[in-house]
Amino acid sequence: MRHLTLIGIGTGHPDHLTRGAVGALQRASTILIPRKGTSKEDLAGVRRALVDEVVSGPVRVVEFDLPVRDEAIADYRERVDRWHAAIAAVWAQAAGGAERVAMLVWGDPSLYDSTLRIAQRMRPVPEIEVIPGITALQALTAAHAVPLNGVGEPVVITTGRQLRSRGWPPGADRVAVMLDAGGAFSAIPAEDVTIWWGANLGLPSQALDSGPLAVAGPRILATRAALRAAHGWVMDVYLLARV
Ligand SMILES: C[S@@+](CC[C@H](N)C(=O)[O-])C[C@H]1O[C@@H](n2cnc3c(N)ncnc32)[C@H](O)[C@@H]1O
């Protein structure tokens, strides 16, 4: 693989595809689509549907199974490092000798996504082109018509794991949370905190909720559990603000 185009596809809703992404998809000759195990199979389906919708010329679409992370490796960084090496090897195999390859990336490749890091593990390292995409955070703030930052304040984005283990980031008036395995907001004092929450944004199963954390929090946990029960997975993102 000599050239790799990473195409940010937004949330999967066709309205979130930029013209740049459409052009890159139409120019691609080989497109790789990862499958993340059966429970996320319909996410691979969303990617396939996007390709079908915008690409009319000849294109080779290759689906591949993402290697599973070895949870037996105790050290988190080492676990991730070995996983990335395994993924890079699978990409090379899936490309099957193609020199120019495009890959669809959820949201934007710069935000909580390892595709750029994995690409650096390939040998030789391919020339990389990034087509920016609309992030889940932008889809969230747009859906609620709410600003991401307070006036003149920094933007703080963290993970559910960090919110649980470290609490509210010092000095921040707002904090956006991604990659939450479930209800990390329950680990912080709810008093005077407002939440804007969104799950499966841009997909037919999209759910939104907002309000004082003490009141909206339990409702959100119930909606989240219902979505997981219905689909086998749920992706959510939220913004918390101290008032
Ligand atoms: C691996 S990160 C990928 C983020 C992506 N690169 C982006 O720019 O939005 C996955 C996390 O993004 C958020 N996410 C991605 N897509 C989402 C969606 N459609 N609805 C809600 N949250 C989403 C969730 O917090 C999920 O745990």
PDB file of C-alpha atoms and ligand atoms in Angstrom:
ATOM      1  CA  MET A   1       0.000   0.000   0.000  1.00  0.00           C
ATOM      2  CA  ARG A   2       1.581   3.265  -1.148  1.00  0.00           C
ATOM      3  CA  HIS A   3      -1.230   5.738  -0.471  1.00  0.00           C
ATOM      4  CA  LEU A   4      -3.929   5.619   2.203  1.00  0.00           C
ATOM      5  CA  THR A   5      -6.883   8.007   2.229  1.00  0.00           C
ATOM      6  CA  LEU A   6      -8.710   8.182   5.546  1.00  0.00           C
ATOM      7  CA  ILE A   7     -12.194   9.469   4.903  1.00  0.00           C
ATOM      8  CA  GLY A   8     -14.050  10.938   7.883  1.00  0.00           C
ATOM      9  CA  ILE A   9     -17.658   9.927   7.247  1.00  0.00           C
ATOM     10  CA  GLY A  10     -19.333  11.690  10.158  1.00  0.00           C
ATOM     11  CA  THR A  11     -21.891   9.765  12.136  1.00  0.00           C
ATOM     12  CA  GLY A  12     -23.007   7.584   9.245  1.00  0.00           C
ATOM     13  CA  HIS A  13     -25.926   9.818   8.228  1.00  0.00           C
ATOM     14  CA  PRO A  14     -25.546  10.752   4.529  1.00  0.00           C
ATOM     15  CA  ASP A  15     -26.201  14.431   5.423  1.00  0.00           C
ATOM     16  CA  HIS A  16     -22.986  14.359   7.462  1.00  0.00           C
ATOM     17  CA  LEU A  17     -20.811  13.377   4.495  1.00  0.00           C
ATOM     18  CA  THR A  18     -18.863  16.389   3.251  1.00  0.00           C
ATOM     19  CA  ARG A  19     -18.386  17.056  -0.459  1.00  0.00           C
ATOM     20  CA  GLY A  20     -14.716  16.249   0.100  1.00  0.00           C
ATOM     21  CA  ALA A  21     -15.651  12.825   1.473  1.00  0.00           C
ATOM     22  CA  VAL A  22     -18.005  12.145  -1.443  1.00  0.00           C
ATOM     23  CA  GLY A  23     -15.261  13.100  -3.932  1.00  0.00           C
ATOM     24  CA  ALA A  24     -12.688  10.889  -2.187  1.00  0.00           C
ATOM     25  CA  LEU A  25     -15.112   7.944  -2.160  1.00  0.00           C
ATOM     26  CA  GLN A  26     -15.838   8.406  -5.847  1.00  0.00           C
ATOM     27  CA  ARG A  27     -12.112   8.495  -6.701  1.00  0.00           C
ATOM     28  CA  ALA A  28     -11.283   5.397  -4.624  1.00  0.00           C
ATOM     29  CA  SER A  29     -10.504   2.109  -6.358  1.00  0.00           C
ATOM     30  CA  THR A  30     -10.178  -0.035  -3.212  1.00  0.00           C
ATOM     31  CA  ILE A  31     -12.157   0.679  -0.036  1.00  0.00           C
ATOM     32  CA  LEU A  32     -11.541  -1.226   3.192  1.00  0.00           C
ATOM     33  CA  ILE A  33     -14.407  -1.619   5.645  1.00  0.00           C
ATOM     34  CA  PRO A  34     -13.746  -3.092   9.090  1.00  0.00           C
ATOM     35  CA  ARG A  35     -16.213  -5.472  10.704  1.00  0.00           C
ATOM     36  CA  LYS A  36     -16.190  -5.291  14.483  1.00  0.00           C
ATOM     37  CA  GLY A  37     -17.763  -8.600  15.388  1.00  0.00           C
ATOM     38  CA  THR A  38     -21.414  -9.526  15.052  1.00  0.00           C
ATOM     39  CA  SER A  39     -22.817  -7.059  17.589  1.00  0.00           C
ATOM     40  CA  LYS A  40     -21.506  -4.109  15.581  1.00  0.00           C
ATOM     41  CA  GLU A  41     -22.357  -5.666  12.235  1.00  0.00           C
ATOM     42  CA  ASP A  42     -24.979  -3.048  11.457  1.00  0.00           C
ATOM     43  CA  LEU A  43     -22.293  -0.337  11.746  1.00  0.00           C
ATOM     44  CA  ALA A  44     -20.408  -2.040   8.893  1.00  0.00           C
ATOM     45  CA  GLY A  45     -23.807  -2.031   7.135  1.00  0.00           C
ATOM     46  CA  VAL A  46     -24.043   1.762   7.555  1.00  0.00           C
ATOM     47  CA  ARG A  47     -20.633   2.113   5.919  1.00  0.00           C
ATOM     48  CA  ARG A  48     -21.624  -0.210   3.060  1.00  0.00           C
ATOM     49  CA  ALA A  49     -24.832   1.779   2.489  1.00  0.00           C
ATOM     50  CA  LEU A  50     -22.860   5.044   2.305  1.00  0.00           C
ATOM     51  CA  VAL A  51     -20.507   3.565  -0.282  1.00  0.00           C
ATOM     52  CA  ASP A  52     -23.449   2.219  -2.319  1.00  0.00           C
ATOM     53  CA  GLU A  53     -25.144   5.599  -2.192  1.00  0.00           C
ATOM     54  CA  VAL A  54     -22.273   7.746  -3.425  1.00  0.00           C
ATOM     55  CA  VAL A  55     -20.113   5.443  -5.556  1.00  0.00           C
ATOM     56  CA  SER A  56     -21.442   4.508  -8.962  1.00  0.00           C
ATOM     57  CA  GLY A  57     -18.203   3.567 -10.777  1.00  0.00           C
ATOM     58  CA  PRO A  58     -16.207   0.369 -10.360  1.00  0.00           C
ATOM     59  CA  VAL A  59     -14.718  -0.041  -6.888  1.00  0.00           C
ATOM     60  CA  ARG A  60     -13.348  -2.982  -4.927  1.00  0.00           C
ATOM     61  CA  VAL A  61     -14.877  -3.010  -1.445  1.00  0.00           C
ATOM     62  CA  VAL A  62     -13.044  -5.322   0.951  1.00  0.00           C
ATOM     63  CA  GLU A  63     -14.513  -6.105   4.348  1.00  0.00           C
ATOM     64  CA  PHE A  64     -12.219  -7.494   6.986  1.00  0.00           C
ATOM     65  CA  ASP A  65     -12.564  -8.661  10.570  1.00  0.00           C
ATOM     66  CA  LEU A  66     -10.797  -6.469  13.090  1.00  0.00           C
ATOM     67  CA  PRO A  67      -8.522  -8.506  15.377  1.00  0.00           C
ATOM     68  CA  VAL A  68      -9.816  -8.747  18.935  1.00  0.00           C
ATOM     69  CA  ARG A  69      -7.803  -7.051  21.698  1.00  0.00           C
ATOM     70  CA  ASP A  70      -6.104  -9.538  24.006  1.00  0.00           C
ATOM     71  CA  GLU A  71      -7.611  -8.575  27.368  1.00  0.00           C
ATOM     72  CA  ALA A  72      -5.274 -11.081  29.089  1.00  0.00           C
ATOM     73  CA  ILE A  73      -2.382  -8.595  28.657  1.00  0.00           C
ATOM     74  CA  ALA A  74      -2.445  -6.691  31.952  1.00  0.00           C
ATOM     75  CA  ASP A  75      -0.753  -3.456  30.856  1.00  0.00           C
ATOM     76  CA  TYR A  76      -3.257  -1.246  28.970  1.00  0.00           C
ATOM     77  CA  ARG A  77      -0.693   0.463  26.705  1.00  0.00           C
ATOM     78  CA  GLU A  78       0.979  -2.815  25.805  1.00  0.00           C
ATOM     79  CA  ARG A  79      -2.436  -4.356  25.087  1.00  0.00           C
ATOM     80  CA  VAL A  80      -3.308  -1.511  22.728  1.00  0.00           C
ATOM     81  CA  ASP A  81       0.163  -1.509  21.153  1.00  0.00           C
ATOM     82  CA  ARG A  82      -0.003  -5.216  20.225  1.00  0.00           C
ATOM     83  CA  TRP A  83      -3.565  -4.787  18.993  1.00  0.00           C
ATOM     84  CA  HIS A  84      -2.538  -1.936  16.685  1.00  0.00           C
ATOM     85  CA  ALA A  85       0.313  -4.039  15.262  1.00  0.00           C
ATOM     86  CA  ALA A  86      -2.163  -6.857  14.551  1.00  0.00           C
ATOM     87  CA  ILE A  87      -4.584  -4.441  12.845  1.00  0.00           C
ATOM     88  CA  ALA A  88      -1.811  -2.999  10.631  1.00  0.00           C
ATOM     89  CA  ALA A  89      -1.012  -6.551   9.478  1.00  0.00           C
ATOM     90  CA  VAL A  90      -4.678  -7.238   8.691  1.00  0.00           C
ATOM     91  CA  TRP A  91      -4.966  -3.993   6.676  1.00  0.00           C
ATOM     92  CA  ALA A  92      -1.994  -4.977   4.520  1.00  0.00           C
ATOM     93  CA  GLN A  93      -3.561  -8.384   3.911  1.00  0.00           C
ATOM     94  CA  ALA A  94      -7.000  -6.913   3.117  1.00  0.00           C
ATOM     95  CA  ALA A  95      -5.483  -4.403   0.653  1.00  0.00           C
ATOM     96  CA  GLY A  96      -4.221  -7.406  -1.298  1.00  0.00           C
ATOM     97  CA  GLY A  97      -1.467  -5.548  -3.140  1.00  0.00           C
ATOM     98  CA  ALA A  98      -3.576  -2.462  -3.989  1.00  0.00           C
ATOM     99  CA  GLU A  99      -1.360   0.634  -4.087  1.00  0.00           C
ATOM    100  CA  ARG A 100      -4.061   3.215  -3.310  1.00  0.00           C
ATOM    101  CA  VAL A 101      -6.513   2.376  -0.582  1.00  0.00           C
ATOM    102  CA  ALA A 102      -9.322   4.338   1.091  1.00  0.00           C
ATOM    103  CA  MET A 103     -10.705   3.630   4.518  1.00  0.00           C
ATOM    104  CA  LEU A 104     -13.883   4.962   6.089  1.00  0.00           C
ATOM    105  CA  VAL A 105     -13.423   6.424   9.551  1.00  0.00           C
ATOM    106  CA  TRP A 106     -16.282   7.120  11.940  1.00  0.00           C
ATOM    107  CA  GLY A 107     -16.546  10.868  12.680  1.00  0.00           C
ATOM    108  CA  ASP A 108     -13.134  12.444  12.108  1.00  0.00           C
ATOM    109  CA  PRO A 109      -9.817  10.545  12.182  1.00  0.00           C
ATOM    110  CA  SER A 110      -8.266  13.027  14.666  1.00  0.00           C
ATOM    111  CA  LEU A 111     -10.650  12.401  17.538  1.00  0.00           C
ATOM    112  CA  TYR A 112     -10.395   9.269  19.696  1.00  0.00           C
ATOM    113  CA  ASP A 113      -9.532   7.136  16.725  1.00  0.00           C
ATOM    114  CA  SER A 114      -6.358   5.109  16.261  1.00  0.00           C
ATOM    115  CA  THR A 115      -6.414   4.797  12.482  1.00  0.00           C
ATOM    116  CA  LEU A 116      -3.652   7.405  12.026  1.00  0.00           C
ATOM    117  CA  ARG A 117      -1.483   5.716  14.663  1.00  0.00           C
ATOM    118  CA  ILE A 118      -2.053   2.274  13.127  1.00  0.00           C
ATOM    119  CA  ALA A 119      -1.127   3.607   9.683  1.00  0.00           C
ATOM    120  CA  GLN A 120       2.275   4.571  11.113  1.00  0.00           C
ATOM    121  CA  ARG A 121       2.801   0.903  12.029  1.00  0.00           C
ATOM    122  CA  MET A 122       2.670  -0.213   8.393  1.00  0.00           C
ATOM    123  CA  ARG A 123       5.902  -0.983   6.550  1.00  0.00           C
ATOM    124  CA  PRO A 124       6.576   0.904   4.424  1.00  0.00           C
ATOM    125  CA  VAL A 125       4.515   3.703   5.995  1.00  0.00           C
ATOM    126  CA  PRO A 126       2.025   4.808   3.307  1.00  0.00           C
ATOM    127  CA  GLU A 127       1.520   8.404   2.235  1.00  0.00           C
ATOM    128  CA  ILE A 128      -1.527   9.479   4.234  1.00  0.00           C
ATOM    129  CA  GLU A 129      -4.293  11.827   3.157  1.00  0.00           C
ATOM    130  CA  VAL A 130      -7.061  12.786   5.599  1.00  0.00           C
ATOM    131  CA  ILE A 131     -10.522  13.942   4.582  1.00  0.00           C
ATOM    132  CA  PRO A 132     -12.018  15.606   7.681  1.00  0.00           C
ATOM    133  CA  GLY A 133     -15.381  14.441   8.978  1.00  0.00           C
ATOM    134  CA  ILE A 134     -18.082  15.695  11.307  1.00  0.00           C
ATOM    135  CA  THR A 135     -17.397  14.366  14.792  1.00  0.00           C
ATOM    136  CA  ALA A 136     -19.915  12.814  17.164  1.00  0.00           C
ATOM    137  CA  LEU A 137     -19.358  15.861  19.383  1.00  0.00           C
ATOM    138  CA  GLN A 138     -20.412  18.239  16.628  1.00  0.00           C
ATOM    139  CA  ALA A 139     -23.467  16.087  15.944  1.00  0.00           C
ATOM    140  CA  LEU A 140     -24.284  16.297  19.676  1.00  0.00           C
ATOM    141  CA  THR A 141     -23.870  20.063  20.054  1.00  0.00           C
ATOM    142  CA  ALA A 142     -25.836  20.651  16.832  1.00  0.00           C
ATOM    143  CA  ALA A 143     -28.670  18.325  17.911  1.00  0.00           C
ATOM    144  CA  HIS A 144     -29.022  20.254  21.189  1.00  0.00           C
ATOM    145  CA  ALA A 145     -28.120  23.662  19.700  1.00  0.00           C
ATOM    146  CA  VAL A 146     -25.624  24.225  22.509  1.00  0.00           C
ATOM    147  CA  PRO A 147     -22.052  25.629  22.450  1.00  0.00           C
ATOM    148  CA  LEU A 148     -19.204  23.264  23.298  1.00  0.00           C
ATOM    149  CA  ASN A 149     -17.276  25.836  25.358  1.00  0.00           C
ATOM    150  CA  GLY A 150     -18.124  28.528  27.867  1.00  0.00           C
ATOM    151  CA  VAL A 151     -17.115  32.100  26.885  1.00  0.00           C
ATOM    152  CA  GLY A 152     -13.304  32.221  26.653  1.00  0.00           C
ATOM    153  CA  GLU A 153     -13.013  28.830  28.375  1.00  0.00           C
ATOM    154  CA  PRO A 154     -10.940  25.875  27.163  1.00  0.00           C
ATOM    155  CA  VAL A 155     -12.579  22.868  25.532  1.00  0.00           C
ATOM    156  CA  VAL A 156     -12.156  19.744  27.636  1.00  0.00           C
ATOM    157  CA  ILE A 157     -12.900  16.367  26.084  1.00  0.00           C
ATOM    158  CA  THR A 158     -12.353  13.219  28.077  1.00  0.00           C
ATOM    159  CA  THR A 159     -13.384   9.576  28.272  1.00  0.00           C
ATOM    160  CA  GLY A 160     -15.860   7.813  30.536  1.00  0.00           C
ATOM    161  CA  ARG A 161     -12.946   5.918  32.078  1.00  0.00           C
ATOM    162  CA  GLN A 162     -11.124   9.170  32.983  1.00  0.00           C
ATOM    163  CA  LEU A 163     -14.242  10.832  34.356  1.00  0.00           C
ATOM    164  CA  ARG A 164     -14.825   7.827  36.602  1.00  0.00           C
ATOM    165  CA  SER A 165     -11.241   7.543  37.838  1.00  0.00           C
ATOM    166  CA  ARG A 166     -10.249  11.232  38.084  1.00  0.00           C
ATOM    167  CA  GLY A 167     -13.549  13.033  38.516  1.00  0.00           C
ATOM    168  CA  TRP A 168     -14.390  16.451  37.075  1.00  0.00           C
ATOM    169  CA  PRO A 169     -11.296  17.878  35.266  1.00  0.00           C
ATOM    170  CA  PRO A 170      -9.868  20.700  37.428  1.00  0.00           C
ATOM    171  CA  GLY A 171     -10.559  24.216  36.144  1.00  0.00           C
ATOM    172  CA  ALA A 172     -13.096  23.192  33.500  1.00  0.00           C
ATOM    173  CA  ASP A 173     -16.583  24.688  33.420  1.00  0.00           C
ATOM    174  CA  ARG A 174     -17.756  22.191  30.769  1.00  0.00           C
ATOM    175  CA  VAL A 175     -16.584  18.719  29.917  1.00  0.00           C
ATOM    176  CA  ALA A 176     -17.453  16.543  26.940  1.00  0.00           C
ATOM    177  CA  VAL A 177     -17.335  12.790  27.485  1.00  0.00           C
ATOM    178  CA  MET A 178     -16.823  10.081  24.859  1.00  0.00           C
ATOM    179  CA  LEU A 179     -16.078   6.357  24.982  1.00  0.00           C
ATOM    180  CA  ASP A 180     -18.205   5.789  28.050  1.00  0.00           C
ATOM    181  CA  ALA A 181     -18.907   2.130  28.737  1.00  0.00           C
ATOM    182  CA  GLY A 182     -21.996   3.287  30.639  1.00  0.00           C
ATOM    183  CA  GLY A 183     -23.072   6.084  32.939  1.00  0.00           C
ATOM    184  CA  ALA A 184     -19.681   7.436  34.087  1.00  0.00           C
ATOM    185  CA  PHE A 185     -21.555  10.652  34.923  1.00  0.00           C
ATOM    186  CA  SER A 186     -23.008   8.771  37.922  1.00  0.00           C
ATOM    187  CA  ALA A 187     -19.535   8.936  39.492  1.00  0.00           C
ATOM    188  CA  ILE A 188     -19.580  12.748  39.897  1.00  0.00           C
ATOM    189  CA  PRO A 189     -21.744  14.840  42.235  1.00  0.00           C
ATOM    190  CA  ALA A 190     -24.843  15.770  40.201  1.00  0.00           C
ATOM    191  CA  GLU A 191     -25.577  19.009  42.015  1.00  0.00           C
ATOM    192  CA  ASP A 192     -25.605  22.094  39.743  1.00  0.00           C
ATOM    193  CA  VAL A 193     -24.572  20.043  36.695  1.00  0.00           C
ATOM    194  CA  THR A 194     -26.489  20.110  33.399  1.00  0.00           C
ATOM    195  CA  ILE A 195     -26.150  17.315  30.848  1.00  0.00           C
ATOM    196  CA  TRP A 196     -26.782  17.243  27.094  1.00  0.00           C
ATOM    197  CA  TRP A 197     -26.707  13.616  25.956  1.00  0.00           C
ATOM    198  CA  GLY A 198     -26.994  11.863  22.605  1.00  0.00           C
ATOM    199  CA  ALA A 199     -26.820   8.225  21.562  1.00  0.00           C
ATOM    200  CA  ASN A 200     -26.499   6.649  18.112  1.00  0.00           C
ATOM    201  CA  LEU A 201     -26.467  10.156  16.645  1.00  0.00           C
ATOM    202  CA  GLY A 202     -27.290  10.318  12.951  1.00  0.00           C
ATOM    203  CA  LEU A 203     -28.626   6.758  12.935  1.00  0.00           C
ATOM    204  CA  PRO A 204     -32.320   5.810  12.878  1.00  0.00           C
ATOM    205  CA  SER A 205     -32.090   4.813  16.554  1.00  0.00           C
ATOM    206  CA  GLN A 206     -30.806   8.282  17.626  1.00  0.00           C
ATOM    207  CA  ALA A 207     -31.858   9.294  21.158  1.00  0.00           C
ATOM    208  CA  LEU A 208     -31.428  12.683  22.845  1.00  0.00           C
ATOM    209  CA  ASP A 209     -31.984  13.892  26.388  1.00  0.00           C
ATOM    210  CA  SER A 210     -30.915  16.883  28.467  1.00  0.00           C
ATOM    211  CA  GLY A 211     -31.531  18.618  31.753  1.00  0.00           C
ATOM    212  CA  PRO A 212     -30.241  18.787  35.320  1.00  0.00           C
ATOM    213  CA  LEU A 213     -28.005  15.725  35.814  1.00  0.00           C
ATOM    214  CA  ALA A 214     -29.833  14.653  38.979  1.00  0.00           C
ATOM    215  CA  VAL A 215     -33.096  14.373  37.032  1.00  0.00           C
ATOM    216  CA  ALA A 216     -31.913  13.436  33.519  1.00  0.00           C
ATOM    217  CA  GLY A 217     -29.177  10.998  34.658  1.00  0.00           C
ATOM    218  CA  PRO A 218     -31.472   8.099  35.705  1.00  0.00           C
ATOM    219  CA  ARG A 219     -33.625   8.610  32.588  1.00  0.00           C
ATOM    220  CA  ILE A 220     -30.527   8.468  30.370  1.00  0.00           C
ATOM    221  CA  LEU A 221     -29.331   5.257  32.028  1.00  0.00           C
ATOM    222  CA  ALA A 222     -32.706   3.641  31.282  1.00  0.00           C
ATOM    223  CA  THR A 223     -32.730   4.809  27.628  1.00  0.00           C
ATOM    224  CA  ARG A 224     -29.150   3.638  27.186  1.00  0.00           C
ATOM    225  CA  ALA A 225     -29.962   0.191  28.555  1.00  0.00           C
ATOM    226  CA  ALA A 226     -33.015  -0.056  26.273  1.00  0.00           C
ATOM    227  CA  LEU A 227     -30.919   0.864  23.196  1.00  0.00           C
ATOM    228  CA  ARG A 228     -28.293  -1.709  24.104  1.00  0.00           C
ATOM    229  CA  ALA A 229     -30.954  -4.360  24.593  1.00  0.00           C
ATOM    230  CA  ALA A 230     -32.542  -3.533  21.225  1.00  0.00           C
ATOM    231  CA  HIS A 231     -29.364  -3.314  19.110  1.00  0.00           C
ATOM    232  CA  GLY A 232     -26.656  -5.163  21.049  1.00  0.00           C
ATOM    233  CA  TRP A 233     -24.577  -1.954  21.243  1.00  0.00           C
ATOM    234  CA  VAL A 234     -24.944   1.737  21.933  1.00  0.00           C
ATOM    235  CA  MET A 235     -22.625   4.691  21.280  1.00  0.00           C
ATOM    236  CA  ASP A 236     -23.177   7.812  23.315  1.00  0.00           C
ATOM    237  CA  VAL A 237     -21.550  11.153  23.915  1.00  0.00           C
ATOM    238  CA  TYR A 238     -22.450  13.948  26.301  1.00  0.00           C
ATOM    239  CA  LEU A 239     -21.595  17.422  27.452  1.00  0.00           C
ATOM    240  CA  LEU A 240     -21.666  18.354  31.139  1.00  0.00           C
ATOM    241  CA  ALA A 241     -21.754  21.955  32.364  1.00  0.00           C
ATOM    242  CA  ARG A 242     -21.524  23.391  35.836  1.00  0.00           C
ATOM    243  CA  VAL A 243     -24.057  26.146  36.265  1.00  0.00           C
TER     244      VAL A 243
HETATM  245  C1  LIG B   1     -13.641   5.435  18.913  1.00  0.00           C
HETATM  246  S1  LIG B   1     -14.517   6.925  19.250  1.00  0.00           S
HETATM  247  C2  LIG B   1     -14.657   7.569  17.631  1.00  0.00           C
HETATM  248  C3  LIG B   1     -14.943   9.055  17.599  1.00  0.00           C
HETATM  249  C4  LIG B   1     -15.006   9.570  16.179  1.00  0.00           C
HETATM  250  N1  LIG B   1     -13.700   9.540  15.557  1.00  0.00           N
HETATM  251  C5  LIG B   1     -15.581  10.981  16.073  1.00  0.00           C
HETATM  252  O1  LIG B   1     -14.911  11.845  15.473  1.00  0.00           O
HETATM  253  O2  LIG B   1     -16.674  11.219  16.536  1.00  0.00           O
HETATM  254  C6  LIG B   1     -16.091   6.269  19.570  1.00  0.00           C
HETATM  255  C7  LIG B   1     -16.889   7.171  20.498  1.00  0.00           C
HETATM  256  O3  LIG B   1     -17.374   8.265  19.764  1.00  0.00           O
HETATM  257  C8  LIG B   1     -18.683   8.581  20.181  1.00  0.00           C
HETATM  258  N2  LIG B   1     -19.570   8.339  19.034  1.00  0.00           N
HETATM  259  C9  LIG B   1     -19.201   7.979  17.800  1.00  0.00           C
HETATM  260  N3  LIG B   1     -20.264   7.929  16.991  1.00  0.00           N
HETATM  261  C10 LIG B   1     -21.327   8.262  17.734  1.00  0.00           C
HETATM  262  C11 LIG B   1     -22.713   8.399  17.460  1.00  0.00           C
HETATM  263  N4  LIG B   1     -23.195   8.159  16.237  1.00  0.00           N
HETATM  264  N5  LIG B   1     -23.533   8.781  18.461  1.00  0.00           N
HETATM  265  C12 LIG B   1     -23.048   9.024  19.690  1.00  0.00           C
HETATM  266  N6  LIG B   1     -21.751   8.914  20.005  1.00  0.00           N
HETATM  267  C13 LIG B   1     -20.902   8.538  19.039  1.00  0.00           C
HETATM  268  C14 LIG B   1     -18.988   7.693  21.371  1.00  0.00           C
HETATM  269  O4  LIG B   1     -18.582   8.377  22.538  1.00  0.00           O
HETATM  270  C15 LIG B   1     -18.112   6.501  21.095  1.00  0.00           C
HETATM  271  O5  LIG B   1     -17.805   5.813  22.291  1.00  0.00           O
END
